[in-house]
Short mmCIF file of C-alpha atoms in Angstrom, two decimals:
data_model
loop_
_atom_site.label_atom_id
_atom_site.label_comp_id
_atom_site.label_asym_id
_atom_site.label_seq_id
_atom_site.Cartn_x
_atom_site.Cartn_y
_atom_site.Cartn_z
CA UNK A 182 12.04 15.39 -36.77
CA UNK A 183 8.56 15.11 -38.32
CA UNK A 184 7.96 11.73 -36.60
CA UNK A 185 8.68 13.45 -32.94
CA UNK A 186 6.49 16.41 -33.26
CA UNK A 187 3.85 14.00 -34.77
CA UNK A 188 4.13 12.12 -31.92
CA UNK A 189 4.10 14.80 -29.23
CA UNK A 190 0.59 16.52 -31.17
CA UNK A 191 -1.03 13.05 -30.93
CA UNK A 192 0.26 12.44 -27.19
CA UNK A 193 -1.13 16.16 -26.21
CA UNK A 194 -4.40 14.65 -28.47
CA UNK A 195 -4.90 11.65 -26.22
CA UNK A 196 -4.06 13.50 -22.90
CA UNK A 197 -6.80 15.70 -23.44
CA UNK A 198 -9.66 13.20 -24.49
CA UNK A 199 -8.79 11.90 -21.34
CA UNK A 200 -9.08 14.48 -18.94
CA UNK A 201 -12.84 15.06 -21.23
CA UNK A 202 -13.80 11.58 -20.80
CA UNK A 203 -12.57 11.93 -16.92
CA UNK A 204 -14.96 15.35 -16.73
CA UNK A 205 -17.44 13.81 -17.95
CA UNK A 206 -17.80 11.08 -15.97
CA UNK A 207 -17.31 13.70 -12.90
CA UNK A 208 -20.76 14.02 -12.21
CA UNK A 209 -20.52 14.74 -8.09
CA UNK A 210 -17.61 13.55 -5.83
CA UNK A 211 -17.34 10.92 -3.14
CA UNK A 212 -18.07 12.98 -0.58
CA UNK A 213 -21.13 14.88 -1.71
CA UNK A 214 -22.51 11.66 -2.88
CA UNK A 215 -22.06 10.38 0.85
CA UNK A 216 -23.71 13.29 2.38
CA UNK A 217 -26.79 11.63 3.57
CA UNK A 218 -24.51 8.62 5.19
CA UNK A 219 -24.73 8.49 8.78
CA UNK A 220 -21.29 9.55 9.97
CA UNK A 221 -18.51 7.04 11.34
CA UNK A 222 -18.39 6.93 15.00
CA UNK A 223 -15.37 8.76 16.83
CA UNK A 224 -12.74 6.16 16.86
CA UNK A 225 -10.80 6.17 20.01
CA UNK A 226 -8.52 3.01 20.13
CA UNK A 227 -6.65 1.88 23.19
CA UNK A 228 -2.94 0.97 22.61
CA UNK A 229 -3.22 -2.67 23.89
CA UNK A 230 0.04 -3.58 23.03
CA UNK A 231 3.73 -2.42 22.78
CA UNK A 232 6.08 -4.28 21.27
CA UNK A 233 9.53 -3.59 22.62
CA UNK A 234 13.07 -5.26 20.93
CA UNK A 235 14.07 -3.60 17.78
CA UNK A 236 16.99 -1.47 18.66
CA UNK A 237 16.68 1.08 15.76
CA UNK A 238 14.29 2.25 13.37
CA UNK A 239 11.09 0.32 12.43
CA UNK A 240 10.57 0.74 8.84
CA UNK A 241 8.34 -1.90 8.11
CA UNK A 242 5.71 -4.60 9.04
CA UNK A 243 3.42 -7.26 7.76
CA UNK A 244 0.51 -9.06 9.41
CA UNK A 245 0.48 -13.23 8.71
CA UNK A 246 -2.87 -14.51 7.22
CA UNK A 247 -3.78 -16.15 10.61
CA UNK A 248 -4.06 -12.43 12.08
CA UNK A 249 -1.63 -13.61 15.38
CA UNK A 250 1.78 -13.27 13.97
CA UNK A 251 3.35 -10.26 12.56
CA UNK A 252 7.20 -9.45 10.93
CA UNK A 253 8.63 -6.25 11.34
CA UNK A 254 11.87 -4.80 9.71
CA UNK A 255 14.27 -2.68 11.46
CA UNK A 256 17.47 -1.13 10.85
CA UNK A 257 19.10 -2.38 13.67
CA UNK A 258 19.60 -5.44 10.69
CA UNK A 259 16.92 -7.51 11.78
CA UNK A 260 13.24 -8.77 11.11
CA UNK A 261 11.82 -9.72 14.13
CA UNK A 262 8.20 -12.47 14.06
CA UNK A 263 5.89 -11.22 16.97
CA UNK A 264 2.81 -13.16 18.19
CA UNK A 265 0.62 -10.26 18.73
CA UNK A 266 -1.52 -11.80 21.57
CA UNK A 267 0.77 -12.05 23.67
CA UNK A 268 3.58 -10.34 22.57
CA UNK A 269 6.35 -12.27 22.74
CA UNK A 270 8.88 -12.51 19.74
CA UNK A 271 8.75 -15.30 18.12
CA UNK A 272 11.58 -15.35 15.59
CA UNK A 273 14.46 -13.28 14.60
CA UNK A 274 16.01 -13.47 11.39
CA UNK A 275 19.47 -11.72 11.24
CA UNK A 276 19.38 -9.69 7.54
CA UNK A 277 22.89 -9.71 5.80
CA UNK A 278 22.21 -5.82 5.26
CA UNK A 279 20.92 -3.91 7.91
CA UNK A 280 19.67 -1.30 5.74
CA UNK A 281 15.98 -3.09 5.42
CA UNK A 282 12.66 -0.95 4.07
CA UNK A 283 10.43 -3.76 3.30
CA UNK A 284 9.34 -7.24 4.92
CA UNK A 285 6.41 -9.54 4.02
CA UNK A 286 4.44 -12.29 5.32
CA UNK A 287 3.76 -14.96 2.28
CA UNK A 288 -0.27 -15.82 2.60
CA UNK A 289 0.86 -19.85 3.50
CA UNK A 290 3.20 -18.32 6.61
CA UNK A 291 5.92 -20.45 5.77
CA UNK A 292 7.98 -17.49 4.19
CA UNK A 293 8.77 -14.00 4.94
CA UNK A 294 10.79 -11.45 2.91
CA UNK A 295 13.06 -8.05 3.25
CA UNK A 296 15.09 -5.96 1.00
CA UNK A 297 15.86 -2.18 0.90
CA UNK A 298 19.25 -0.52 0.03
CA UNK A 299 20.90 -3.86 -1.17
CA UNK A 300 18.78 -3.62 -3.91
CA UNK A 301 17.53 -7.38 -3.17
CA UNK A 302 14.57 -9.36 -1.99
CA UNK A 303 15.95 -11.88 0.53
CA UNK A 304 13.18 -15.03 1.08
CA UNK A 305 13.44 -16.71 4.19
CA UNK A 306 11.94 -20.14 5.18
CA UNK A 307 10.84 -20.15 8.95
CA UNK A 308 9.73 -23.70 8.96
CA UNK A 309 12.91 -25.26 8.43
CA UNK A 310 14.50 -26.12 12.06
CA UNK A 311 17.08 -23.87 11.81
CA UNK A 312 15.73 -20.22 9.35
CA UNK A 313 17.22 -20.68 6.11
CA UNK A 314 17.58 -18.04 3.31
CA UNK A 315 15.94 -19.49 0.12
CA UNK A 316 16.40 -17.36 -2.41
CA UNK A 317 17.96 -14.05 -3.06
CA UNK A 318 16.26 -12.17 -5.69
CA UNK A 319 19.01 -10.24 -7.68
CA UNK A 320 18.02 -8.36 -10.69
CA UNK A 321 16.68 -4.58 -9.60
CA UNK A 322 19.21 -1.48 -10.01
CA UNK A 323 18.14 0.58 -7.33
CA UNK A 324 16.37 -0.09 -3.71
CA UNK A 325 13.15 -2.57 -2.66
CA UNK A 326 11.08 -0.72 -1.32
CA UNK A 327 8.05 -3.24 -1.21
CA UNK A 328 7.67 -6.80 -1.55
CA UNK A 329 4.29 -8.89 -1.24
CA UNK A 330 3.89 -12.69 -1.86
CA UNK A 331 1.38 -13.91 -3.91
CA UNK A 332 1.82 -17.43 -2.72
CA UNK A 333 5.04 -19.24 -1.41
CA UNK A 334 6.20 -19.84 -5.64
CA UNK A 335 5.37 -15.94 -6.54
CA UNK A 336 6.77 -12.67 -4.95
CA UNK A 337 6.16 -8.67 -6.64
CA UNK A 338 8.39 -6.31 -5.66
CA UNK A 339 8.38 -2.38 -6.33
CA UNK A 340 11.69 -0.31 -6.72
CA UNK A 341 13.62 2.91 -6.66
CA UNK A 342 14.58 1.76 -9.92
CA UNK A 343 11.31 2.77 -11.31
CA UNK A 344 10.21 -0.89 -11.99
CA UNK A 345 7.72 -3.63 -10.54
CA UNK A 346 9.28 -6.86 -11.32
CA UNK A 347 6.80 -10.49 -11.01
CA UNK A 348 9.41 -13.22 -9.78
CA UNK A 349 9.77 -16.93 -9.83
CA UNK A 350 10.55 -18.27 -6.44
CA UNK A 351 11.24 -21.91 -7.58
CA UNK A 352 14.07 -20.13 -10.63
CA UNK A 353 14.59 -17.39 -8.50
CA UNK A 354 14.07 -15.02 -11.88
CA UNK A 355 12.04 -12.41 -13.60
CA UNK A 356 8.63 -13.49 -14.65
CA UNK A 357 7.52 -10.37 -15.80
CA UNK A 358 8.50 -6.61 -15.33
CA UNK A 359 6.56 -3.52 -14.94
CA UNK A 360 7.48 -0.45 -16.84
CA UNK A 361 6.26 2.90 -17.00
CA UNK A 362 6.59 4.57 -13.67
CA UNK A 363 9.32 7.48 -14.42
CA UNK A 364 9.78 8.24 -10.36
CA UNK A 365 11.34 5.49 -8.18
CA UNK A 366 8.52 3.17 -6.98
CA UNK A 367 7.55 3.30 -3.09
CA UNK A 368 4.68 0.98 -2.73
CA UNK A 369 2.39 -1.27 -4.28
CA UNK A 370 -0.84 -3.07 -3.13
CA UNK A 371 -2.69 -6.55 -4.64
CA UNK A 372 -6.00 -6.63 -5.82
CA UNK A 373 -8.75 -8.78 -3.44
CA UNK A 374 -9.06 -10.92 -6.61
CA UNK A 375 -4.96 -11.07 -7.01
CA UNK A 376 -5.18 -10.63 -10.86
CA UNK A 377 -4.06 -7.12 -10.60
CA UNK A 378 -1.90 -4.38 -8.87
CA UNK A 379 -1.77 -0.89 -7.75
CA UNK A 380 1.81 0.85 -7.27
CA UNK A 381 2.85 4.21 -6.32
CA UNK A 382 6.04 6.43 -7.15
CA UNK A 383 8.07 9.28 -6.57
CA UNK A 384 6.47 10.45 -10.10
CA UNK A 385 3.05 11.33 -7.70
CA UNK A 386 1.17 9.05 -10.05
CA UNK A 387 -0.72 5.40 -8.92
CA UNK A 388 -0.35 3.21 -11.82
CA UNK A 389 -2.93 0.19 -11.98
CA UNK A 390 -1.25 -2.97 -13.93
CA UNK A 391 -2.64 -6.18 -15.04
CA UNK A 392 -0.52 -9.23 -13.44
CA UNK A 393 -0.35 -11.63 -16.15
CA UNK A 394 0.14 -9.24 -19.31
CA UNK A 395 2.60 -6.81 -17.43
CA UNK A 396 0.46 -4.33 -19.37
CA UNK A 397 -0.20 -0.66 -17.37
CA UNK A 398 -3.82 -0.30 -17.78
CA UNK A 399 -4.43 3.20 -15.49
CA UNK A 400 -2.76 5.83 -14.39
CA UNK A 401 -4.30 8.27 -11.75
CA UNK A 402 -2.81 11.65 -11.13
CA UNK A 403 -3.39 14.46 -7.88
CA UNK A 404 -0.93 14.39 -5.69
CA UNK A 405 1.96 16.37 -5.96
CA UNK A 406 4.76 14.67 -4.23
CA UNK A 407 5.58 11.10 -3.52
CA UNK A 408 2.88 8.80 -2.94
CA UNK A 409 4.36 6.66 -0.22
CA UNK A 410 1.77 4.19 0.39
CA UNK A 411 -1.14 2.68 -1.34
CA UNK A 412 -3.85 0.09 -0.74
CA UNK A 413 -6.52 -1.35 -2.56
CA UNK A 414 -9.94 -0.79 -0.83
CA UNK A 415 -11.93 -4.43 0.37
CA UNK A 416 -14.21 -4.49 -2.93
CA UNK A 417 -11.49 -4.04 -5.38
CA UNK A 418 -12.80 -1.04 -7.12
CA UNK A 419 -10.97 2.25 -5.13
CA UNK A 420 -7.50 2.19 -4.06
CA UNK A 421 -6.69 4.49 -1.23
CA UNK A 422 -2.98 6.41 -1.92
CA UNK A 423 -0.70 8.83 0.66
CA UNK A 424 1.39 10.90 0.02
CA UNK A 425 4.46 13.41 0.53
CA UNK A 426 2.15 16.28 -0.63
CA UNK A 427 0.38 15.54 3.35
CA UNK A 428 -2.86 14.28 1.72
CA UNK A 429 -4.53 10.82 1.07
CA UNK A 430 -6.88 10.33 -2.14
CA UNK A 431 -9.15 7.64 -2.91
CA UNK A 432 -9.30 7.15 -6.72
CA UNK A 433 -11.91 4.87 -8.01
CA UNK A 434 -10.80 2.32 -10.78
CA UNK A 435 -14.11 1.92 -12.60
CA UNK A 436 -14.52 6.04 -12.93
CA UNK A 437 -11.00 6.63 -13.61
CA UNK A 438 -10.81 9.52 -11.07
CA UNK A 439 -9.95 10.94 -8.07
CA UNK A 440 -13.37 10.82 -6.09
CA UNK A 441 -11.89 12.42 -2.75
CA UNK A 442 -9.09 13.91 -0.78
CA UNK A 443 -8.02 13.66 2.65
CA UNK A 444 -6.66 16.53 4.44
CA UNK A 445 -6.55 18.84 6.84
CA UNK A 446 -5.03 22.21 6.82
CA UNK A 447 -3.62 21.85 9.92
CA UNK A 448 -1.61 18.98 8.66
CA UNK A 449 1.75 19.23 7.37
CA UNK A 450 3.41 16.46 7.25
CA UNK A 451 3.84 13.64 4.56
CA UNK A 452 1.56 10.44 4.77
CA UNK A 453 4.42 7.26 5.39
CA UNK A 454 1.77 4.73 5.52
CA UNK A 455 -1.83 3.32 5.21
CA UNK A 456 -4.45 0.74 5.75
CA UNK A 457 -7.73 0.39 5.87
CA UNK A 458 -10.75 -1.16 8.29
CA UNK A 459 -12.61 -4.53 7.29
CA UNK A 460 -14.94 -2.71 5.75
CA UNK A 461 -13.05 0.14 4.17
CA UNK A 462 -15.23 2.70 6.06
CA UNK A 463 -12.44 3.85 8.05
CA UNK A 464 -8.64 4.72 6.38
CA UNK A 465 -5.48 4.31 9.02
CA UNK A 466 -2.88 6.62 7.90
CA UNK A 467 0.71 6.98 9.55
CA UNK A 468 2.43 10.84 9.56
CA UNK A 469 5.77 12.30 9.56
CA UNK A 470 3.82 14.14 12.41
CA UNK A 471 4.65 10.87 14.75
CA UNK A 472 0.52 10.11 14.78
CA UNK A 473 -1.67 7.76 12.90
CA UNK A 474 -4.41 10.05 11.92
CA UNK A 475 -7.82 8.05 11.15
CA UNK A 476 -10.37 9.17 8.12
CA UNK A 477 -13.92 8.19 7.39
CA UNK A 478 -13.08 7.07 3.60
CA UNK A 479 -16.54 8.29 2.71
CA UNK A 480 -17.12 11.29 3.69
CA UNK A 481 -13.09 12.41 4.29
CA UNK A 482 -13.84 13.74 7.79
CA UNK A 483 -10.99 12.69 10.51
CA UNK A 484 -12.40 10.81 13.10
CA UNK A 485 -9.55 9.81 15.26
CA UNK A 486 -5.73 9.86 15.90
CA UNK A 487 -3.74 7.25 17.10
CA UNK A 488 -0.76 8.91 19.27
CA UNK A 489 1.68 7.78 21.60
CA UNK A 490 5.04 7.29 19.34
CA UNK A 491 7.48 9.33 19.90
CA UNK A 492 8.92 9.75 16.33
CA UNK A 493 7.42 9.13 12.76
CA UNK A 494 5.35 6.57 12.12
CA UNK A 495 6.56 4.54 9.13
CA UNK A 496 4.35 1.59 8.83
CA UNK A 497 0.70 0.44 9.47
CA UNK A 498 -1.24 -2.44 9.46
CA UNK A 499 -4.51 -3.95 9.84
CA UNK A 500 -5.00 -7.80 9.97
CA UNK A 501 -7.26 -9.96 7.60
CA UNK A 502 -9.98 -10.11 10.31
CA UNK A 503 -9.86 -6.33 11.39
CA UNK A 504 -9.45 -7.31 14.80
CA UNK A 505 -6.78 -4.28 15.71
CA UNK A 506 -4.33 -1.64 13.53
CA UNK A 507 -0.87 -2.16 14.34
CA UNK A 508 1.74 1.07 13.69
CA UNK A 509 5.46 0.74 13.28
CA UNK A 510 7.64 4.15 14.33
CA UNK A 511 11.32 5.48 13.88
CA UNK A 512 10.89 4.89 18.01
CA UNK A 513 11.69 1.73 17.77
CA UNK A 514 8.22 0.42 19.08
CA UNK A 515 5.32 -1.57 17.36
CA UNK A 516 1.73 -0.69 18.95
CA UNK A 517 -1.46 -2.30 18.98
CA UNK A 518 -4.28 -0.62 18.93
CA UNK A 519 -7.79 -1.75 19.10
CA UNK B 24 26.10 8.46 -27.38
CA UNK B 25 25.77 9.64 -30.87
CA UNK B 26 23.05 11.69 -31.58
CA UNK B 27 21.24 9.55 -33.80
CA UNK B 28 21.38 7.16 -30.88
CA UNK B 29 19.83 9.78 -28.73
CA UNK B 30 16.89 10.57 -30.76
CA UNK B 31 16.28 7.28 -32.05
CA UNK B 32 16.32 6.30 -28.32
CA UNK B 33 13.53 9.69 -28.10
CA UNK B 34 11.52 8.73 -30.60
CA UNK B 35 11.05 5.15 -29.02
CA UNK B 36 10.10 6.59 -25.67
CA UNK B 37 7.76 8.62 -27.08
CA UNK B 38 6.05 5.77 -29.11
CA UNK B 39 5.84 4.27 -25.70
CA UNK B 40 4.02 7.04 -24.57
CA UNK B 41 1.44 7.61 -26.92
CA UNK B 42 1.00 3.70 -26.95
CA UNK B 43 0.25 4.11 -23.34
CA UNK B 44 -1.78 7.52 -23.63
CA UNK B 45 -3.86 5.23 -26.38
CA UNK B 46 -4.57 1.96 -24.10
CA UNK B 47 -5.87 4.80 -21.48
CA UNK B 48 -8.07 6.64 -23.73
CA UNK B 49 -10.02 3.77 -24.52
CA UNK B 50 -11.25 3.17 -20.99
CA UNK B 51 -14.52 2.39 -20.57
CA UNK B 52 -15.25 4.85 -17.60
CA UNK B 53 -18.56 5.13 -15.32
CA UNK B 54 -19.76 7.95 -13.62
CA UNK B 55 -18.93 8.89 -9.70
CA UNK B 56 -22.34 9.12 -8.54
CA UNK B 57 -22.19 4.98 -9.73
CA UNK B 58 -18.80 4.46 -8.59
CA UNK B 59 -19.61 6.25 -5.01
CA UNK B 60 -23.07 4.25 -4.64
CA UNK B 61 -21.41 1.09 -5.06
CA UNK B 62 -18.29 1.92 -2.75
CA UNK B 63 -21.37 3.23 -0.22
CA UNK B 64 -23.21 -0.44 -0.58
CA UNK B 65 -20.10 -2.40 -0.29
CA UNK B 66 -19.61 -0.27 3.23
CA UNK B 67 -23.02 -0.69 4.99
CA UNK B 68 -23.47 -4.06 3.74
CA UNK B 69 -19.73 -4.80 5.52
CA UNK B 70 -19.74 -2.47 8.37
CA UNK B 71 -21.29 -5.27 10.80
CA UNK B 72 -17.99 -7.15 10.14
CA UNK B 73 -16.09 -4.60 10.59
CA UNK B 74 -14.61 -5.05 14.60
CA UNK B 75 -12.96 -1.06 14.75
CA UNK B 76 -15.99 0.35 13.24
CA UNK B 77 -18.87 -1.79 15.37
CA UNK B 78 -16.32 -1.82 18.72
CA UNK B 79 -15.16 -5.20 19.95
CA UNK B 80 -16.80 -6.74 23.13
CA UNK B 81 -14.11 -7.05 26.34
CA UNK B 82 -14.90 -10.46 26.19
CA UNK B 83 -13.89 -11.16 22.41
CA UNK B 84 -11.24 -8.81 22.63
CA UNK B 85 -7.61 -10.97 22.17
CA UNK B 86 -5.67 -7.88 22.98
CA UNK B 87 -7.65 -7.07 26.18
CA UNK B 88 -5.02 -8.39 29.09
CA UNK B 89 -8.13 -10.08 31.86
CA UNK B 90 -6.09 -8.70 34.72
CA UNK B 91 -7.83 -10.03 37.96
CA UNK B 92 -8.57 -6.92 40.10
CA UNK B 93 -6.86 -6.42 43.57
CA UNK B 94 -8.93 -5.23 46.04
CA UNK B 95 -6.81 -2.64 48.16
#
C-alpha cells in the first residue's frame, strides 16, 4: 500500500532527526560533568526497624504524607497500616484477592489503595469506624501494577494492559487514558508539580505524559528489559528508572537523554524498586540480589548496600521528610533503615 | 478479520506512530552540560536538608530506640 510505506519512510525520517537532535544536545554526560563534585559520603544505614506480620510475600509499600504511617501489600491477602516509630500495626485491611502488587497512601491519609491480578484498584476509607471499601475501579484488561492518588477525588493507575488510566473517585470512571506504551506497564511516578507523569513498561521505554491532555510528550529509550520502577527526581527535571536489564538510568527531561547509567559488573540481577534521598543526591535501589544497593545519582558510583533480607527485595521507600528508607522483601519483613 | 480490516487497522497504528514520532521531534531540547549543572545546583543547594546524606543526630533520630543502659 503506498500510504503504509509512506508512512514507515516518514516514521524512519522522524526517528532519525531525533536521535540528531538527541546527539547534538549530547555535549558531555552526567557524570563527567560531576567530576569536580565532592563525592557522597559512604552511606552505612542501621536497620532500626523490622516490621514483622505479613505472612507471605511483600510486594508493595507506600509512605503517608505525615512520614509516620506506612501501607504495605502482601500476598498473604492483606494490606497492613504500620506506624513506623514504633512499629506497631495499625490497621489491616482484608483484600478480596490476595493476589495484591500495588498499595497507595492518598496525600490527605484518609484513603489507601491495592490492586494486582484482579485487574482492579480497590479504594479503601480508613476513617470510617469500621474500613469500608469505596470504590472499585473496574475498567483495565490486564493487572495493576501501580496506583498513586493525586488527592482523595483522583487516583492513576498503570497496567499490564499497556495503559495508564486517570480516574474519577466520586463516578468511580475513566477520566482520561494513556496510550502508547506497547509492553505491559510496571510503574509510574508523579511529577513534584503533579501536572505530569513518568511510567515505565515491559517495552524498556519511560514514557513522560502530560496529565490533563492524556497526550505522550517523551519517550526515553536504554534499557533493554523491563523497567520495573521509576521515580521522578526532587526538582522535576530527571526521572530515575530500574530495570530488568540490572541497571538504573537517570534520563533528564529538558535534554531528552539518558545522562547516566548505574551499574556494576558484578551485578546481575534485575532492579525491583527505587527511591531517592531528599535531595536526590543519593538513589535507593532494591535487587533480585535480596540487597538495596545505594548510588550517588551524580556521579553513578555505589556508595552503600542495604542487606539483611533474606529474599528479593520488591519495594522501597523514602518518606516526604527523608528521615529513613524503608525496603519491602519476598521475606515477609519491612525494614527501616536510617 | 478480513484483511482490509487488518490493514486498515495497520495503517491507523502507524498514523499513530508517526503522529507520535512528530510531537517528539519538535522538542525543544537543551544541552547536558545545562541539564547536569542544574541537576548539580538543585543537589548542593538541598543536600543540608537532606537527613541520609548530612547523618541524623541520636537525639533527632525517631527510629533510634533510647534504651536506658544496664550497668552489669
Amino acid at each position: 500500500m503506498g500510504e503504509m510505506e509512506q508512512m514507515k519512510k516518514e516514521a524512519e525520517a522522524l526517528k532519525t532527526q531525533i536521535e540528531a537532535a538527541r546527539k547534538a544536545a549530547h555535549d558531555t554526560d552526567m557524570a563527567s560533568a560531576a567530576s569536580g563534585v565532592a563525592p557522597a559520603p559512604r552511606v552505612q544505614l542501621k536497620t532500626r526497624r523490622t516490621l514483622k506480620g505479613h505472612l507471605a510475600k511483600i510486594y508493595a509499600m507506600h509512605w503517608c504524607t505525615d512520614n509516620r504511617l506506612m501501607v504495605s501489600a502482601s500476598q498473604d491477602g492483606k494490606l497492613l497500616i504500620w506506624d513506623s516509630h514504633t512499629g506497631n500495626k495499625v490497621n489491616a485491611v482484608p483484600l478480596k484477592s490476595s493476589w495484591v502488587m500495588t498499595c497507595a497512601y492518598a496525600p490527605s491519609g484518609n484513603l489507601v489503595a491495592s490492586g494486582g491480578l484482579d485487574n482492579m484498584c480497590t479504594v479503601y476509607n480508613l476513617k470510617t469506624p469500621v474500613i469500608k471499601t469505596v470504590k472499585e475501579l473496574d475498567a483495565h484488561t490486564g493487572y495493576l501494577s501501580c496506583a498513586r492518588f493525586l488527592s482523595d477525588t483522583e487516583i492513576l493507575t498503570s497496567s499490564g494492559d499497556t495503559t495508564c488510566v486517570l480516574w474519577d473517585l466520586e463516578t468511580g470512571k475513566q477520566k482520561t487514558v494513556f496510550l502508547n506504551h506497547v509492553g505491559d506497564c510496571m510503574c509510574l511516578s508523579l511529577s513534584p508539580d503533579m501536572n505530569s507523569f513518568v511510567s515505565g513498561a515491559c517495552d524498556s521505554l519511560a514514557k513522560l505524559w502530560d496529565i490533563r491532555d492524556g497526550q505522550c510528550k517523551q519517550t526515553f529509550q536504554g534499557h533493554t528489559s523491563d523497567i520495573n520502577a521509576i521515580s521522578f527526581y526532587p526538582s522535576g527535571n530527571a526521572i530515575i528508572t530500574g530495570s530488568d536489564d540490572c541497571t538504573c538510568k537517570m534520563y533528564d527531561i529538558r535534554a531528552d537523554q539518558e545522562v547516566i547509567s548505574y551499574q556494576d559488573a558484578a551485578l546481575n540481577s534485575g532492579v525491583t524498586s527505587l527511591d531517592l534521598s531528599a535531595s536526590g543526591r543519593l538513589i535507593f535501589a532494591g535487587y533480585d540480589d535480596f540487597n538495596c544497593n545505594i548510588w550517588d545519582s551524580l556521579k553513578g558510583e555505589k556508595v552503600g548496600v542495604l542487606s539483611g533480607h533474606d529474599n528479593r527485595v520488591s519495594c522501597t521507600g523514602v518518606p516526604g521528610d527523608g528521615m529513613c528508607v524503608c525496603t519491602g522483601s519476598w521475606d515477609s519483613f519491612l525494614k527501616i533503615w536510617n | 478479520m478480513s484483511s482490509k480490516m487488518q490493514s486498515s487497522n495497520n495503517i491507523a497504528q502507524a498514523r499513530r506512530t508517526v503522529q507520535q514520532l512528530r510531537v517528539e521531534a519538535n522538542l525543544e531540547r537543551i544541552k547536558v552540560s545545562k541539564a547536569s549543572a542544574d541537576l548539580m545546583h538543585y543537589c548542593s543547594e538541598h543536600a543540608k536538608y537532606d537527613p541520609l546524606l548530612m547523618g541524623i543526630p541520636a537525639s533527632e533520630n525517631p527510629f533510634k530506640d533510647k534504651k536506658p543502659c544496664t550497668i552489669l
